[in-house]
């Protein structure tokens, strides 16, 4: 089997480190791996398996002879370096928002639209973490009974913001418990013991960019521009794992039993749904897993064709690194690299 030369850009970050773990855990066919970050990390060493690999500053020459580059170093870095890499023949799988809505860039969740990978011109976008887990749970239902409308509220962990935000939650929690005052750095307000209904910037229409991304990306991935979507995204003081309360309206009625039956066999989905023993997905218990967990499936008492459900996934794994590596695996398997 052919082995590939892989680069990770943003290797020192939360998702970057997860890329390293996921590539190893999934036994990805790698000839070698090259780690890149900013100049601040140049010379640092990270373990890849039992071997230490030196981190280099990302530069134009980083992509000579690289087959696949996994990017998670922010939109600005992606916007600058991804086209350079693609021009050198590297296939970029980009975790930032930089190219997601560009018509010529496939935006892929392998359980939903693997066929879109074929259209890539060197860059494939990995969707937003909250979008990924929502479409993995909803697409199997949509195929049976087309969705007309989605109203979703997210409860997103601080790891979605990055390493600095995880540190901020730890520090603030200690300070609050010690009765000391808190000065926020990463978020506009204290995140410890608090909730912030603000993720990414506010748009003129009153939504945040994160909320808008969930709507646009879902329509693009599911090839369903007519689904009406309204999202409210909330940052919560949880370290890992995004949770979503999803209210979905179908074309025809769908019972909770039918939805459960479909989801039990859906790829990448695990149903955890038994209210009699308080069984439902929680961020604490799904952290470290690669599946999307669904529970609290019930009829929407306010709409005849509606269902309500609770969907939780590890945002660093299925919401980022696992999905990106699955895209690479799918591209290899189908001969579309
Ligand atoms: P560095 O550690 O050198 O700053 P997180 O989202 O967890 O904060 O991680 C962000 C990742 O993006 C880190 O690996 C960070 O590297 C990397 N990064 C940030 N800015 C750049 C840049 N200009 N070029 C390359 N990598 C960058």
XYZ file of C-alpha atoms and ligand atoms in Angstrom:
364
model
C 0.000 0.000 0.000
C 1.245 3.476 -0.890
C 2.379 5.603 2.036
C 1.999 9.374 2.117
C 4.166 12.265 3.275
C 1.992 14.271 5.658
C 2.400 17.804 7.002
C 0.535 19.249 9.975
C 0.291 23.033 10.067
C -0.598 24.264 13.564
C 0.920 21.100 15.032
C 1.413 22.669 18.482
C -2.264 23.652 18.823
C -5.102 21.644 20.338
C -6.377 20.325 16.999
C -2.824 19.941 15.647
C -1.895 17.643 18.541
C -5.132 15.743 17.988
C -4.160 15.295 14.295
C -0.955 13.570 15.443
C -2.881 11.244 17.776
C -5.627 10.447 15.262
C -3.178 9.656 12.424
C -1.442 7.162 14.700
C -4.606 5.690 16.195
C -6.145 5.114 12.761
C -2.913 3.676 11.393
C -2.882 6.229 8.583
C -0.531 5.122 5.754
C 2.239 7.660 6.485
C 5.745 7.553 5.056
C 6.699 10.517 7.252
C 5.122 13.420 9.111
C 6.363 17.023 9.157
C 5.253 19.426 11.882
C 4.792 23.154 11.332
C 3.607 26.062 13.478
C 4.546 29.720 13.947
C 8.097 30.996 14.515
C 7.329 30.899 18.268
C 7.403 27.105 18.209
C 10.336 26.547 15.861
C 12.730 24.021 17.417
C 10.144 22.586 19.816
C 9.866 18.791 19.715
C 6.662 16.772 19.758
C 6.230 13.024 20.049
C 4.841 11.207 17.040
C 4.508 7.685 18.374
C 7.776 7.017 20.190
C 9.758 9.363 17.951
C 10.426 13.040 18.630
C 9.817 15.309 15.635
C 11.040 18.888 15.493
C 8.480 21.638 14.817
C 9.472 24.044 12.055
C 8.247 27.515 11.206
C 5.703 27.388 8.354
C 7.234 28.806 5.163
C 6.905 28.573 1.382
C 9.350 25.664 1.309
C 7.392 23.691 3.931
C 5.280 22.066 1.225
C 7.956 20.745 -1.124
C 7.225 17.019 -1.634
C 4.266 16.926 0.808
C 1.340 14.726 -0.322
C -1.255 15.772 2.273
C -1.269 18.833 4.553
C -3.655 19.056 7.489
C -4.118 22.700 8.480
C -5.439 24.001 11.804
C -3.624 27.267 12.413
C -6.379 29.829 11.931
C -7.959 31.366 8.837
C -5.177 33.832 8.141
C -2.486 31.147 7.987
C -4.729 28.942 5.835
C -5.587 31.753 3.461
C -1.894 32.491 2.945
C -0.295 29.032 2.877
C -3.011 26.687 1.516
C -2.881 27.992 -2.071
C 0.937 27.840 -1.971
C 0.763 24.202 -0.855
C -1.926 23.329 -3.405
C 0.144 24.860 -6.179
C 3.004 22.521 -5.279
C 0.701 19.503 -5.654
C -0.106 19.022 -1.976
C -3.728 18.206 -1.111
C -4.722 20.514 1.744
C -7.418 19.572 4.237
C -8.160 22.820 5.992
C -9.861 23.068 9.371
C -10.273 26.851 9.236
C -13.264 28.786 7.915
C -11.140 30.392 5.152
C -12.409 28.407 2.147
C -15.506 26.603 3.395
C -18.050 28.578 1.421
C -16.013 28.941 -1.784
C -18.023 27.200 -4.509
C -14.998 25.347 -5.912
C -13.855 24.035 -2.521
C -15.576 20.850 -1.320
C -16.832 21.039 2.267
C -16.960 17.463 3.432
C -18.339 15.238 6.144
C -17.525 11.705 4.957
C -20.761 10.220 6.358
C -22.766 12.750 4.306
C -21.091 13.916 1.079
C -17.914 11.901 0.376
C -18.593 12.204 -3.368
C -17.816 15.959 -3.200
C -14.132 15.185 -2.515
C -13.773 14.284 -6.195
C -14.215 17.934 -7.226
C -11.264 19.254 -5.224
C -8.623 21.432 -6.829
C -6.038 21.009 -4.094
C -8.020 22.305 -1.109
C -10.765 20.468 0.797
C -12.452 22.247 3.705
C -13.272 20.640 7.032
C -16.554 22.093 8.353
C -17.182 23.916 11.598
C -17.218 21.568 14.611
C -20.865 22.260 15.506
C -21.966 21.771 11.896
C -20.218 18.393 11.608
C -21.990 16.770 14.533
C -25.366 18.201 13.507
C -25.226 16.912 9.915
C -23.944 13.465 10.958
C -27.053 13.125 13.140
C -29.574 14.731 10.787
C -28.556 13.567 7.310
C -29.729 9.929 7.777
C -33.165 11.273 8.779
C -33.200 13.823 5.935
C -32.606 11.049 3.375
C -35.800 9.304 4.528
C -37.935 12.362 5.189
C -36.581 15.680 3.840
C -35.959 18.326 6.477
C -37.708 21.686 6.037
C -36.486 23.615 9.068
C -33.877 23.351 11.840
C -33.717 25.404 15.037
C -30.558 24.618 16.978
C -28.962 25.902 20.171
C -25.366 24.884 20.880
C -23.454 24.536 24.145
C -19.847 24.737 22.954
C -16.775 23.908 25.015
C -13.808 26.248 25.362
C -11.438 23.871 23.526
C -13.178 25.051 20.343
C -11.424 28.394 20.862
C -7.986 26.864 21.377
C -5.354 26.175 24.010
C -5.410 29.692 25.498
C -9.146 29.413 26.226
C -8.679 26.117 28.089
C -6.053 27.781 30.243
C -8.342 30.755 30.822
C -11.165 28.513 32.091
C -8.777 26.715 34.467
C -7.289 29.945 35.813
C -10.622 31.714 36.189
C -12.221 28.720 37.949
C -9.418 28.689 40.531
C -9.603 32.473 41.021
C -13.387 32.458 41.494
C -13.201 29.593 43.995
C -10.521 31.507 45.904
C -12.814 34.553 45.965
C -10.478 36.624 43.785
C -11.466 38.871 40.888
C -11.207 37.723 37.266
C -9.905 39.678 34.279
C -10.979 38.057 30.985
C -8.413 37.838 28.165
C -9.666 35.353 25.569
C -13.428 36.006 25.868
C -15.168 39.375 26.331
C -16.458 38.256 29.766
C -15.677 35.731 32.488
C -16.289 32.191 31.199
C -15.926 30.315 34.515
C -19.382 29.685 36.066
C -20.934 31.625 33.174
C -22.410 31.266 29.642
C -21.617 33.531 26.700
C -24.094 33.741 23.780
C -21.325 35.057 21.508
C -19.104 32.862 19.330
C -17.143 34.606 16.585
C -18.111 38.134 15.526
C -21.592 39.647 15.356
C -23.043 40.215 11.870
C -25.354 43.032 10.776
C -28.348 40.667 10.848
C -27.950 40.064 14.608
C -26.602 36.524 14.292
C -22.989 35.701 15.090
C -20.716 34.399 12.348
C -20.633 30.979 14.066
C -24.442 30.818 13.907
C -24.437 31.847 10.260
C -21.713 29.300 9.457
C -23.868 26.508 10.920
C -26.706 27.452 8.576
C -24.683 27.965 5.373
C -22.387 25.001 5.886
C -25.261 22.614 6.638
C -27.024 23.627 3.411
C -23.810 23.182 1.398
C -22.814 19.801 2.880
C -26.327 18.326 2.614
C -26.900 19.865 -0.833
C -30.108 21.278 0.592
C -30.196 25.053 0.053
C -33.890 25.196 0.920
C -33.628 24.014 4.518
C -34.438 26.979 6.780
C -31.972 27.097 9.674
C -31.742 29.297 12.753
C -28.872 28.741 15.204
C -27.953 30.216 18.582
C -24.390 29.394 19.627
C -23.384 29.578 23.276
C -19.934 29.138 24.851
C -20.136 27.154 28.074
C -17.563 26.421 30.815
C -16.891 22.867 29.606
C -13.396 21.853 28.467
C -14.163 19.327 25.718
C -17.379 18.348 23.908
C -20.025 20.387 22.143
C -23.719 19.741 22.885
C -26.685 20.762 20.753
C -30.411 20.973 21.323
C -31.855 20.430 17.843
C -35.423 21.050 16.848
C -36.112 19.675 13.373
C -39.193 19.848 11.170
C -39.644 17.236 8.422
C -41.797 17.152 5.298
C -43.970 14.408 6.825
C -44.448 13.181 10.389
C -41.621 11.069 11.868
C -42.034 9.287 15.182
C -39.205 9.207 17.724
C -39.163 5.407 17.337
C -38.595 5.676 13.571
C -35.816 8.247 14.090
C -34.173 5.977 16.684
C -34.387 2.993 14.316
C -32.708 4.974 11.513
C -30.029 6.462 13.748
C -29.058 3.129 15.318
C -27.785 2.043 11.872
C -26.438 5.440 10.772
C -22.665 5.662 10.165
C -20.781 7.528 12.884
C -23.832 7.782 15.166
C -24.468 6.190 18.570
C -27.896 6.435 20.151
C -27.854 6.877 23.953
C -31.489 7.381 24.783
C -33.202 5.909 27.827
C -34.755 8.553 30.063
C -35.884 5.876 32.568
C -32.244 5.439 33.647
C -31.133 9.031 32.873
C -29.242 7.799 29.817
C -28.367 10.600 27.402
C -25.114 11.923 25.905
C -22.999 14.297 27.982
C -19.838 16.161 26.962
C -17.940 14.735 29.919
C -18.604 11.143 28.884
C -18.189 11.472 25.090
C -14.835 13.305 25.241
C -12.253 11.093 23.539
C -14.841 9.278 21.353
C -15.086 9.551 17.581
C -18.852 9.130 17.198
C -21.717 11.588 17.329
C -24.035 10.708 20.227
C -27.798 11.294 20.075
C -30.372 11.148 22.863
C -33.556 12.761 24.259
C -35.306 12.033 20.938
C -38.918 13.125 21.323
C -41.865 14.482 19.366
C -41.982 18.268 19.161
C -45.178 19.155 21.008
C -45.378 22.466 19.095
C -45.112 21.192 15.470
C -46.890 18.240 13.834
C -43.853 17.079 11.778
C -41.247 17.966 14.367
C -38.706 16.118 16.484
C -36.396 17.377 19.206
C -33.064 15.778 20.078
C -29.837 16.270 22.020
C -26.598 15.711 20.101
C -23.112 15.631 21.645
C -19.639 15.007 20.169
C -15.975 15.585 20.955
C -15.295 18.827 19.077
C -11.540 18.184 18.791
C -12.034 14.674 17.385
C -15.131 14.222 15.161
C -15.586 18.004 15.167
C -12.077 18.584 13.784
C -9.175 16.092 13.587
C -11.082 12.839 13.015
C -13.268 14.323 10.284
C -10.197 15.755 8.506
C -8.315 12.448 8.631
C -11.442 10.589 7.461
C -11.548 12.941 4.447
C -7.946 12.008 3.640
C -8.710 8.293 4.062
C -11.769 8.565 1.820
C -9.795 10.468 -0.845
C -7.134 7.735 -0.822
C -9.691 4.895 -0.869
C -11.539 6.386 -3.848
C -8.341 7.346 -5.716
C -9.149 11.071 -5.604
C -6.021 12.372 -3.953
P 2.199 28.358 17.802
O 2.038 27.348 18.892
O 3.601 28.440 17.297
O 1.592 29.689 18.129
P -4.700 26.762 19.134
O -5.914 26.877 18.252
O -4.749 25.577 20.029
O -4.399 28.028 19.850
O -3.467 26.503 18.101
C -3.176 27.334 17.029
C -2.068 26.720 16.187
O -1.833 27.573 15.074
C -0.744 26.605 16.921
O -0.058 25.459 16.502
C -0.017 27.852 16.453
O 1.393 27.776 16.528
C -0.446 27.880 14.999
N -0.224 29.198 14.409
C -0.671 30.401 14.832
N -0.244 31.392 14.023
C 0.484 30.804 13.034
C 1.197 31.281 11.882
N 1.232 32.567 11.572
N 1.841 30.367 11.113
C 1.807 29.048 11.416
N 1.157 28.541 12.482
C 0.495 29.400 13.292
